[in-house]
PDB file of C-alpha atoms in Angstrom:
ATOM      1  CA  MET A  23      89.547  68.057 106.478  1.00 63.00           C
ATOM      2  CA  ILE A  24      92.436  67.909 104.012  1.00 71.00           C
ATOM      3  CA  ASN A  25      91.134  68.377 100.484  1.00 89.00           C
ATOM      4  CA  TRP A  26      92.998  67.769  97.272  1.00 94.00           C
ATOM      5  CA  TRP A  27      93.542  71.479  96.726  1.00 94.00           C
ATOM      6  CA  LYS A  28      95.280  71.849 100.066  1.00 94.00           C
ATOM      7  CA  ALA A  29      97.662  69.045  99.082  1.00 94.00           C
ATOM      8  CA  LEU A  30      98.147  70.828  95.752  1.00 95.00           C
ATOM      9  CA  ALA A  31      99.056  74.043  97.600  1.00 95.00           C
ATOM     10  CA  ILE A  32     101.746  72.186  99.569  1.00 94.00           C
ATOM     11  CA  ILE A  33     103.177  70.510  96.471  1.00 95.00           C
ATOM     12  CA  LEU A  34     103.191  73.711  94.389  1.00 95.00           C
ATOM     13  CA  LEU A  35     104.864  75.778  97.126  1.00 95.00           C
ATOM     14  CA  LEU A  36     107.566  73.181  97.783  1.00 95.00           C
ATOM     15  CA  TYR A  37     108.107  73.082  94.025  1.00 95.00           C
ATOM     16  CA  THR A  38     108.297  76.888  93.997  1.00 94.00           C
ATOM     17  CA  VAL A  39     111.074  76.931  96.600  1.00 93.00           C
ATOM     18  CA  ILE A  40     113.079  74.103  95.035  1.00 92.00           C
ATOM     19  CA  ALA A  41     112.708  75.062  91.361  1.00 91.00           C
ATOM     20  CA  GLY A  42     112.650  78.768  92.190  1.00 89.00           C
ATOM     21  CA  PHE A  43     116.181  78.645  93.521  1.00 88.00           C
ATOM     22  CA  LEU A  44     117.711  75.984  91.304  1.00 87.00           C
ATOM     23  CA  ILE A  45     116.333  76.675  87.818  1.00 86.00           C
ATOM     24  CA  GLY A  46     118.293  79.238  85.828  1.00 82.00           C
ATOM     25  CA  VAL A  47     117.083  82.840  85.535  1.00 81.00           C
ATOM     26  CA  PRO A  48     118.037  85.592  83.059  1.00 80.00           C
ATOM     27  CA  ARG A  49     121.247  87.404  84.034  1.00 78.00           C
ATOM     28  CA  LEU A  50     120.206  91.035  84.425  1.00 79.00           C
ATOM     29  CA  ALA A  51     122.204  93.964  85.773  1.00 79.00           C
ATOM     30  CA  ILE A  52     121.151  95.371  89.188  1.00 81.00           C
ATOM     31  CA  LEU A  53     118.486  92.675  89.623  1.00 79.00           C
ATOM     32  CA  ASN A  54     120.978  89.780  89.653  1.00 81.00           C
ATOM     33  CA  GLU A  55     119.599  86.830  91.625  1.00 83.00           C
ATOM     34  CA  THR A  56     116.906  89.006  93.218  1.00 85.00           C
ATOM     35  CA  ILE A  57     114.805  88.399  90.116  1.00 86.00           C
ATOM     36  CA  ARG A  58     113.815  85.201  91.955  1.00 89.00           C
ATOM     37  CA  ASN A  59     111.784  87.396  94.322  1.00 90.00           C
ATOM     38  CA  LEU A  60     109.231  87.409  91.524  1.00 90.00           C
ATOM     39  CA  TYR A  61     108.143  83.942  92.719  1.00 92.00           C
ATOM     40  CA  PHE A  62     107.474  85.197  96.244  1.00 93.00           C
ATOM     41  CA  HIS A  63     106.816  88.943  96.318  1.00 93.00           C
ATOM     42  CA  VAL A  64     104.401  89.226  93.386  1.00 92.00           C
ATOM     43  CA  PRO A  65     102.136  86.264  94.364  1.00 94.00           C
ATOM     44  CA  MET A  66     101.592  87.953  97.767  1.00 95.00           C
ATOM     45  CA  TRP A  67      99.805  90.814  95.968  1.00 95.00           C
ATOM     46  CA  PHE A  68      97.929  88.510  93.603  1.00 95.00           C
ATOM     47  CA  THR A  69      96.673  86.524  96.585  1.00 96.00           C
ATOM     48  CA  MET A  70      95.670  89.682  98.449  1.00 96.00           C
ATOM     49  CA  ILE A  71      93.769  91.066  95.448  1.00 96.00           C
ATOM     50  CA  LEU A  72      91.936  87.761  94.891  1.00 97.00           C
ATOM     51  CA  LEU A  73      90.950  87.516  98.576  1.00 97.00           C
ATOM     52  CA  PHE A  74      89.701  91.123  98.506  1.00 97.00           C
ATOM     53  CA  LEU A  75      87.747  90.354  95.319  1.00 97.00           C
ATOM     54  CA  LEU A  76      86.105  87.335  96.998  1.00 97.00           C
ATOM     55  CA  SER A  77      85.301  89.580  99.957  1.00 97.00           C
ATOM     56  CA  THR A  78      83.679  92.148  97.656  1.00 97.00           C
ATOM     57  CA  ILE A  79      81.530  89.437  96.053  1.00 97.00           C
ATOM     58  CA  GLN A  80      80.337  88.392  99.516  1.00 97.00           C
ATOM     59  CA  SER A  81      79.542  92.008 100.373  1.00 96.00           C
ATOM     60  CA  ILE A  82      77.450  92.358  97.214  1.00 97.00           C
ATOM     61  CA  LYS A  83      75.676  89.121  98.178  1.00 96.00           C
ATOM     62  CA  ASN A  84      75.000  90.524 101.638  1.00 95.00           C
ATOM     63  CA  LEU A  85      73.492  93.686 100.200  1.00 95.00           C
ATOM     64  CA  GLY A  86      71.361  91.566  97.871  1.00 94.00           C
ATOM     65  CA  ASN A  87      69.825  89.123 100.313  1.00 93.00           C
ATOM     66  CA  GLY A  88      70.982  90.263 103.757  1.00 90.00           C
ATOM     67  CA  SER A  89      72.859  87.001 104.309  1.00 92.00           C
ATOM     68  CA  MET A  90      74.805  87.161 107.578  1.00 92.00           C
ATOM     69  CA  GLU A  91      77.028  84.331 106.407  1.00 93.00           C
ATOM     70  CA  ALA A  92      78.121  86.462 103.462  1.00 95.00           C
ATOM     71  CA  ASP A  93      78.979  89.207 105.953  1.00 95.00           C
ATOM     72  CA  ARG A  94      81.146  86.847 107.980  1.00 94.00           C
ATOM     73  CA  LYS A  95      82.867  85.590 104.810  1.00 95.00           C
ATOM     74  CA  ALA A  96      83.552  89.162 103.701  1.00 96.00           C
ATOM     75  CA  ILE A  97      85.417  90.097 106.887  1.00 95.00           C
ATOM     76  CA  GLU A  98      87.440  86.860 107.024  1.00 96.00           C
ATOM     77  CA  TYR A  99      88.596  87.220 103.406  1.00 97.00           C
ATOM     78  CA  VAL A 100      89.762  90.750 104.201  1.00 97.00           C
ATOM     79  CA  ASN A 101      91.491  89.634 107.412  1.00 95.00           C
ATOM     80  CA  THR A 102      93.469  87.025 105.452  1.00 96.00           C
ATOM     81  CA  GLY A 103      94.136  89.363 102.532  1.00 96.00           C
ATOM     82  CA  ILE A 104      95.655  91.971 104.844  1.00 95.00           C
ATOM     83  CA  ILE A 105      98.277  89.441 106.005  1.00 95.00           C
ATOM     84  CA  PHE A 106      99.356  88.872 102.412  1.00 95.00           C
ATOM     85  CA  GLY A 107      99.386  92.607 101.772  1.00 95.00           C
ATOM     86  CA  VAL A 108     101.648  93.196 104.779  1.00 94.00           C
ATOM     87  CA  LEU A 109     103.994  90.438 103.588  1.00 94.00           C
ATOM     88  CA  GLY A 110     103.962  91.942 100.090  1.00 94.00           C
ATOM     89  CA  THR A 111     104.867  95.365 101.481  1.00 93.00           C
ATOM     90  CA  ILE A 112     107.728  94.078 103.648  1.00 92.00           C
ATOM     91  CA  THR A 113     109.220  91.871 100.923  1.00 92.00           C
ATOM     92  CA  GLY A 114     108.872  94.697  98.417  1.00 92.00           C
ATOM     93  CA  SER A 115     110.606  97.092 100.779  1.00 92.00           C
ATOM     94  CA  ILE A 116     113.589  94.770 101.221  1.00 91.00           C
ATOM     95  CA  TRP A 117     113.779  94.161  97.477  1.00 91.00           C
ATOM     96  CA  ALA A 118     113.599  97.920  96.800  1.00 90.00           C
ATOM     97  CA  GLN A 119     116.474  98.666  99.194  1.00 90.00           C
ATOM     98  CA  TYR A 120     118.851  96.418  97.280  1.00 87.00           C
ATOM     99  CA  THR A 121     117.786  97.240  93.734  1.00 87.00           C
ATOM    100  CA  TRP A 122     116.331 100.769  93.763  1.00 88.00           C
ATOM    101  CA  GLY A 123     118.481 101.897  96.704  1.00 88.00           C
ATOM    102  CA  ALA A 124     115.801 102.868  99.210  1.00 89.00           C
ATOM    103  CA  TRP A 125     113.473 101.072 101.606  1.00 92.00           C
ATOM    104  CA  TRP A 126     110.586 103.193 100.367  1.00 94.00           C
ATOM    105  CA  THR A 127     110.310 105.336  97.258  1.00 89.00           C
ATOM    106  CA  ASN A 128     107.605 107.672  96.051  1.00 87.00           C
ATOM    107  CA  ASP A 129     106.724 105.148  93.385  1.00 86.00           C
ATOM    108  CA  VAL A 130     102.996 105.367  92.594  1.00 87.00           C
ATOM    109  CA  LYS A 131     102.504 101.670  93.118  1.00 88.00           C
ATOM    110  CA  LEU A 132     104.113 101.761  96.573  1.00 91.00           C
ATOM    111  CA  ASN A 133     102.031 104.664  97.810  1.00 92.00           C
ATOM    112  CA  GLY A 134      98.965 103.281  96.061  1.00 92.00           C
ATOM    113  CA  SER A 135      99.291  99.916  97.795  1.00 93.00           C
ATOM    114  CA  ALA A 136      99.933 101.646 101.131  1.00 94.00           C
ATOM    115  CA  ILE A 137      96.749 103.707 100.748  1.00 95.00           C
ATOM    116  CA  THR A 138      94.846 100.555  99.764  1.00 95.00           C
ATOM    117  CA  MET A 139      96.038  98.764 102.896  1.00 95.00           C
ATOM    118  CA  LEU A 140      94.927 101.724 105.037  1.00 96.00           C
ATOM    119  CA  ILE A 141      91.514 101.700 103.359  1.00 97.00           C
ATOM    120  CA  TYR A 142      91.113  98.024 104.255  1.00 97.00           C
ATOM    121  CA  LEU A 143      92.356  98.549 107.818  1.00 96.00           C
ATOM    122  CA  ALA A 144      89.684 101.251 108.094  1.00 96.00           C
ATOM    123  CA  TYR A 145      87.142  98.658 106.923  1.00 96.00           C
ATOM    124  CA  ILE A 146      88.072  96.378 109.825  1.00 95.00           C
ATOM    125  CA  ILE A 147      87.869  99.260 112.318  1.00 95.00           C
ATOM    126  CA  LEU A 148      84.553 100.439 110.877  1.00 95.00           C
ATOM    127  CA  ARG A 149      83.069  96.959 111.070  1.00 93.00           C
ATOM    128  CA  ASN A 150      84.231  96.446 114.649  1.00 92.00           C
ATOM    129  CA  SER A 151      82.839  99.789 115.760  1.00 94.00           C
ATOM    130  CA  MET A 152      79.166  98.837 115.313  1.00 93.00           C
ATOM    131  CA  GLU A 153      77.072  96.769 117.687  1.00 90.00           C
ATOM    132  CA  ASP A 154      73.936  96.112 115.691  1.00 92.00           C
ATOM    133  CA  GLU A 155      74.626  93.102 113.437  1.00 90.00           C
ATOM    134  CA  GLN A 156      72.315  93.958 110.535  1.00 92.00           C
ATOM    135  CA  LYS A 157      73.481  97.550 110.449  1.00 93.00           C
ATOM    136  CA  ARG A 158      77.120  96.502 110.736  1.00 94.00           C
ATOM    137  CA  ALA A 159      76.790  94.051 107.852  1.00 95.00           C
ATOM    138  CA  ARG A 160      75.077  96.593 105.602  1.00 95.00           C
ATOM    139  CA  ILE A 161      77.353  99.572 106.233  1.00 95.00           C
ATOM    140  CA  SER A 162      80.578  97.575 106.084  1.00 95.00           C
ATOM    141  CA  ALA A 163      79.401  95.871 102.875  1.00 96.00           C
ATOM    142  CA  VAL A 164      78.878  99.238 101.184  1.00 96.00           C
ATOM    143  CA  TYR A 165      82.272 100.427 102.421  1.00 97.00           C
ATOM    144  CA  ASN A 166      83.923  97.172 101.305  1.00 97.00           C
ATOM    145  CA  ILE A 167      82.695  97.567  97.723  1.00 96.00           C
ATOM    146  CA  PHE A 168      83.996 101.141  97.740  1.00 95.00           C
ATOM    147  CA  ALA A 169      87.343  99.850  99.068  1.00 96.00           C
ATOM    148  CA  PHE A 170      87.741  97.407  96.182  1.00 96.00           C
ATOM    149  CA  VAL A 171      87.005 100.139  93.654  1.00 96.00           C
ATOM    150  CA  MET A 172      89.753 102.199  95.303  1.00 95.00           C
ATOM    151  CA  LEU A 173      92.088  99.190  95.093  1.00 95.00           C
ATOM    152  CA  ILE A 174      91.515  98.953  91.338  1.00 93.00           C
ATOM    153  CA  VAL A 175      92.255 102.668  91.004  1.00 92.00           C
ATOM    154  CA  PHE A 176      95.357 102.712  93.222  1.00 91.00           C
ATOM    155  CA  ILE A 177      96.962  99.429  92.195  1.00 89.00           C
ATOM    156  CA  GLY A 178      95.538  98.799  88.760  1.00 84.00           C
ATOM    157  CA  ILE A 179      95.013 102.129  87.042  1.00 84.00           C
ATOM    158  CA  LEU A 180      97.138 104.938  88.514  1.00 84.00           C
ATOM    159  CA  PRO A 181     100.490 103.088  88.327  1.00 81.00           C
ATOM    160  CA  ARG A 182      99.896 102.526  84.613  1.00 79.00           C
ATOM    161  CA  MET A 183      99.241 106.198  83.930  1.00 80.00           C
ATOM    162  CA  THR A 184     102.427 107.620  85.425  1.00 77.00           C
ATOM    163  CA  ASP A 185     106.052 106.580  85.536  1.00 76.00           C
ATOM    164  CA  SER A 186     106.719 103.784  87.949  1.00 76.00           C
ATOM    165  CA  LEU A 187     109.757 101.797  88.954  1.00 79.00           C
ATOM    166  CA  HIS A 188     107.643  98.667  88.751  1.00 83.00           C
ATOM    167  CA  PRO A 189     107.923  96.714  85.507  1.00 79.00           C
ATOM    168  CA  GLY A 190     104.786  96.839  83.402  1.00 68.00           C
ATOM    169  CA  ASN A 191     103.850 100.327  84.608  1.00 66.00           C
ATOM    170  CA  GLY A 192     104.252 103.690  82.975  1.00 61.00           C
ATOM    171  CA  GLY A 193     107.126 103.649  80.519  1.00 53.00           C
ATOM    172  CA  ASN A 194     108.600 100.445  81.931  1.00 57.00           C
ATOM    173  CA  PRO A 195     108.153  97.221  80.043  1.00 52.00           C
ATOM    174  CA  GLY A 196     106.603  94.320  81.953  1.00 58.00           C
ATOM    175  CA  PHE A 197     108.555  91.348  83.152  1.00 57.00           C
ATOM    176  CA  ASP A 198     107.061  89.210  80.419  1.00 54.00           C
ATOM    177  CA  THR A 199     108.429  91.344  77.590  1.00 52.00           C
ATOM    178  CA  TYR A 200     112.095  90.846  78.385  1.00 50.00           C
ATOM    179  CA  ALA A 201     112.775  89.110  81.650  1.00 55.00           C
ATOM    180  CA  LEU A 202     110.111  86.514  82.247  1.00 64.00           C
ATOM    181  CA  ASP A 203     111.557  83.856  79.985  1.00 76.00           C
ATOM    182  CA  ASN A 204     110.110  80.381  79.597  1.00 78.00           C
ATOM    183  CA  ASN A 205     112.136  79.022  82.510  1.00 81.00           C
ATOM    184  CA  MET A 206     110.686  81.639  84.821  1.00 85.00           C
ATOM    185  CA  LYS A 207     107.126  81.042  83.659  1.00 86.00           C
ATOM    186  CA  LEU A 208     107.651  77.395  84.608  1.00 90.00           C
ATOM    187  CA  VAL A 209     108.041  78.498  88.216  1.00 91.00           C
ATOM    188  CA  PHE A 210     106.039  81.746  88.329  1.00 91.00           C
ATOM    189  CA  TYR A 211     102.621  80.392  87.326  1.00 93.00           C
ATOM    190  CA  PRO A 212     102.695  77.382  89.682  1.00 95.00           C
ATOM    191  CA  ALA A 213     103.954  79.759  92.399  1.00 95.00           C
ATOM    192  CA  VAL A 214     100.987  82.104  91.911  1.00 95.00           C
ATOM    193  CA  ILE A 215      98.516  79.193  92.063  1.00 97.00           C
ATOM    194  CA  GLY A 216     100.264  77.731  95.109  1.00 96.00           C
ATOM    195  CA  TRP A 217     100.265  80.985  97.100  1.00 96.00           C
ATOM    196  CA  ILE A 218      96.630  81.702  96.165  1.00 97.00           C
ATOM    197  CA  LEU A 219      95.596  78.214  97.329  1.00 97.00           C
ATOM    198  CA  LEU A 220      97.476  78.791 100.594  1.00 96.00           C
ATOM    199  CA  GLY A 221      95.599  82.074 101.061  1.00 96.00           C
ATOM    200  CA  LEU A 222      92.268  80.342 100.423  1.00 96.00           C
ATOM    201  CA  TRP A 223      93.241  77.598 102.880  1.00 96.00           C
ATOM    202  CA  ILE A 224      94.001  80.059 105.691  1.00 96.00           C
ATOM    203  CA  ALA A 225      90.828  82.027 104.883  1.00 96.00           C
ATOM    204  CA  SER A 226      88.749  78.831 104.979  1.00 95.00           C
ATOM    205  CA  ILE A 227      90.078  77.986 108.455  1.00 95.00           C
ATOM    206  CA  ARG A 228      89.266  81.505 109.679  1.00 95.00           C
ATOM    207  CA  LEU A 229      85.786  81.164 108.196  1.00 95.00           C
ATOM    208  CA  ARG A 230      85.154  77.847 109.932  1.00 94.00           C
ATOM    209  CA  ILE A 231      86.320  79.267 113.264  1.00 94.00           C
ATOM    210  CA  SER A 232      83.986  82.260 112.896  1.00 93.00           C
ATOM    211  CA  LYS A 233      81.128  79.869 112.058  1.00 92.00           C
ATOM    212  CA  ILE A 234      81.855  77.847 115.224  1.00 92.00           C
ATOM    213  CA  LYS A 235      81.855  81.082 117.243  1.00 90.00           C
ATOM    214  CA  GLU A 236      78.508  82.021 115.699  1.00 89.00           C
ATOM    215  CA  ASN A 237      77.119  78.579 116.626  1.00 88.00           C
ATOM    216  CA  ILE A 238      78.286  78.874 120.225  1.00 88.00           C
ATOM    217  CA  GLU A 239      76.840  82.371 120.611  1.00 84.00           C
ATOM    218  CA  SER A 240      73.424  81.514 119.207  1.00 79.00           C
TER     219      SER A 240
ATOM    220  CA  MET B  22     168.350  53.471  96.953  1.00 71.00           C
ATOM    221  CA  LYS B  23     166.028  52.535  99.805  1.00 75.00           C
ATOM    222  CA  ILE B  24     165.615  56.156 100.781  1.00 77.00           C
ATOM    223  CA  VAL B  25     164.901  57.188  97.213  1.00 77.00           C
ATOM    224  CA  LEU B  26     162.298  54.421  96.838  1.00 75.00           C
ATOM    225  CA  SER B  27     160.565  55.280 100.095  1.00 77.00           C
ATOM    226  CA  VAL B  28     160.400  58.957  99.130  1.00 74.00           C
ATOM    227  CA  VAL B  29     158.935  57.989  95.751  1.00 71.00           C
ATOM    228  CA  PHE B  30     156.317  55.784  97.438  1.00 69.00           C
ATOM    229  CA  MET B  31     155.476  58.545  99.872  1.00 70.00           C
ATOM    230  CA  LEU B  32     155.008  60.992  97.010  1.00 67.00           C
ATOM    231  CA  ILE B  33     152.813  58.508  95.134  1.00 66.00           C
ATOM    232  CA  SER B  34     150.661  57.948  98.208  1.00 67.00           C
ATOM    233  CA  LEU B  35     150.404  61.726  98.757  1.00 64.00           C
ATOM    234  CA  ILE B  36     149.358  62.245  95.152  1.00 62.00           C
ATOM    235  CA  GLY B  37     146.875  59.422  95.616  1.00 59.00           C
ATOM    236  CA  PHE B  38     145.364  61.192  98.599  1.00 58.00           C
ATOM    237  CA  SER B  39     145.205  64.549  96.941  1.00 57.00           C
ATOM    238  CA  GLN B  40     143.383  63.134  93.946  1.00 61.00           C
ATOM    239  CA  GLU B  41     139.601  63.232  93.519  1.00 71.00           C
ATOM    240  CA  ILE B  42     138.171  61.885  96.719  1.00 74.00           C
ATOM    241  CA  GLU B  43     134.415  61.443  96.880  1.00 75.00           C
ATOM    242  CA  MET B  44     132.875  64.044  99.143  1.00 70.00           C
ATOM    243  CA  ALA B  45     129.383  65.501  99.324  1.00 66.00           C
ATOM    244  CA  ASP B  46     130.602  68.425  97.252  1.00 68.00           C
ATOM    245  CA  GLN B  47     127.296  68.773  95.445  1.00 68.00           C
ATOM    246  CA  MET B  48     125.699  70.115  98.615  1.00 61.00           C
ATOM    247  CA  ARG B  49     128.339  72.842  98.860  1.00 61.00           C
ATOM    248  CA  ALA B  50     128.493  73.717  95.178  1.00 66.00           C
ATOM    249  CA  GLU B  51     127.033  76.852  93.610  1.00 67.00           C
ATOM    250  CA  GLY B  52     127.488  79.023  96.683  1.00 73.00           C
ATOM    251  CA  LYS B  53     125.730  76.529  98.977  1.00 77.00           C
ATOM    252  CA  ILE B  54     122.341  77.403  97.462  1.00 79.00           C
ATOM    253  CA  TYR B  55     121.165  73.843  98.167  1.00 82.00           C
ATOM    254  CA  ILE B  56     121.426  74.520 101.887  1.00 80.00           C
ATOM    255  CA  VAL B  57     119.108  77.514 101.545  1.00 80.00           C
ATOM    256  CA  VAL B  58     116.646  75.395  99.582  1.00 85.00           C
ATOM    257  CA  ALA B  59     116.809  72.666 102.232  1.00 85.00           C
ATOM    258  CA  ILE B  60     116.177  75.134 105.067  1.00 86.00           C
ATOM    259  CA  LEU B  61     113.282  76.774 103.238  1.00 89.00           C
ATOM    260  CA  CYS B  62     111.777  73.344 102.602  1.00 90.00           C
ATOM    261  CA  VAL B  63     112.050  72.524 106.310  1.00 89.00           C
ATOM    262  CA  ILE B  64     110.338  75.799 107.272  1.00 89.00           C
ATOM    263  CA  LEU B  65     107.600  75.324 104.674  1.00 92.00           C
ATOM    264  CA  ILE B  66     106.966  71.707 105.677  1.00 93.00           C
ATOM    265  CA  GLY B  67     106.882  72.743 109.337  1.00 90.00           C
ATOM    266  CA  LEU B  68     104.369  75.515 108.653  1.00 92.00           C
ATOM    267  CA  PHE B  69     102.237  73.209 106.501  1.00 94.00           C
ATOM    268  CA  ALA B  70     102.214  70.571 109.229  1.00 93.00           C
ATOM    269  CA  TYR B  71     101.095  73.267 111.699  1.00 91.00           C
ATOM    270  CA  LEU B  72      98.390  74.472 109.309  1.00 94.00           C
ATOM    271  CA  ILE B  73      97.143  70.903 108.834  1.00 94.00           C
ATOM    272  CA  SER B  74      97.015  70.389 112.607  1.00 92.00           C
ATOM    273  CA  ILE B  75      95.016  73.624 113.034  1.00 93.00           C
ATOM    274  CA  ASP B  76      92.734  72.470 110.223  1.00 94.00           C
ATOM    275  CA  LYS B  77      92.139  69.156 111.997  1.00 93.00           C
ATOM    276  CA  LYS B  78      91.484  70.866 115.334  1.00 93.00           C
ATOM    277  CA  VAL B  79      88.815  73.027 113.700  1.00 94.00           C
ATOM    278  CA  SER B  80      87.279  69.902 112.129  1.00 93.00           C
ATOM    279  CA  LYS B  81      87.131  68.331 115.588  1.00 92.00           C
ATOM    280  CA  LEU B  82      85.397  71.408 117.002  1.00 92.00           C
ATOM    281  CA  GLU B  83      82.892  71.348 114.150  1.00 91.00           C
ATOM    282  CA  LYS B  84      82.102  67.706 114.936  1.00 91.00           C
ATOM    283  CA  GLU B  85      81.650  68.455 118.638  1.00 90.00           C
ATOM    284  CA  ILE B  86      79.237  71.274 117.893  1.00 88.00           C
ATOM    285  CA  LYS B  87      77.193  69.075 115.560  1.00 86.00           C
ATOM    286  CA  GLU B  88      76.711  66.458 118.305  1.00 83.00           C
TER     287      GLU B  88
END
């Protein structure tokens, strides 16, 4: 089933690639043309965080009414979010090598996001390690809520309290204060929406497959 | 005189050739960035087509299970 929002995802992402490379960007030292990575690297993280948030909401729902569907949704949102997190890490690493001079630095945001990814990988392992369905749903839901709290701490709070190479953290000004000019906003916001819709699309397919599996098993 | 004229004509024709000749220069301008955009569009469209086909396959499975 192709909904309007899936078509919108396609249009926005094609627009992101075309406008993202052809529309002018501010000329900044060191960054040079790599500033265009903003349209691709940053939305990976936004998409991951949104998918993890949706997963957390499903976990809370599961704890509230014991819904097994909420449990299935929670794991599929995390499975999809991890993909975007991995892509965000790899793209960030390449970008770092050519602007900060190293594949990996001890930047708080880098280590924070790495720890967050490990926490979520542990969630998947924890969930797969239990046989009893009710128990599995309950324990992994509690862990999942804890994981999202840790995400907020490691990605949202800690990088803002110390110095970070990332713009908008510590003493560094954000992109929007000097670099994200109106031209860039014209591409950046549609890019974020497009990548998020793509993430939701992939998650929805995973969800439907897991529902079919559930139907076959029962 | 003939030789001089022929040389002059040759020069004129050479100049004519070396003048602005319409080529698809736009596609090679600005460091060939348009080629990168074209390739990325092809990859994106290919992946979207694949995603749509997976989507449709899942829809088919859902229908089969309902029946």
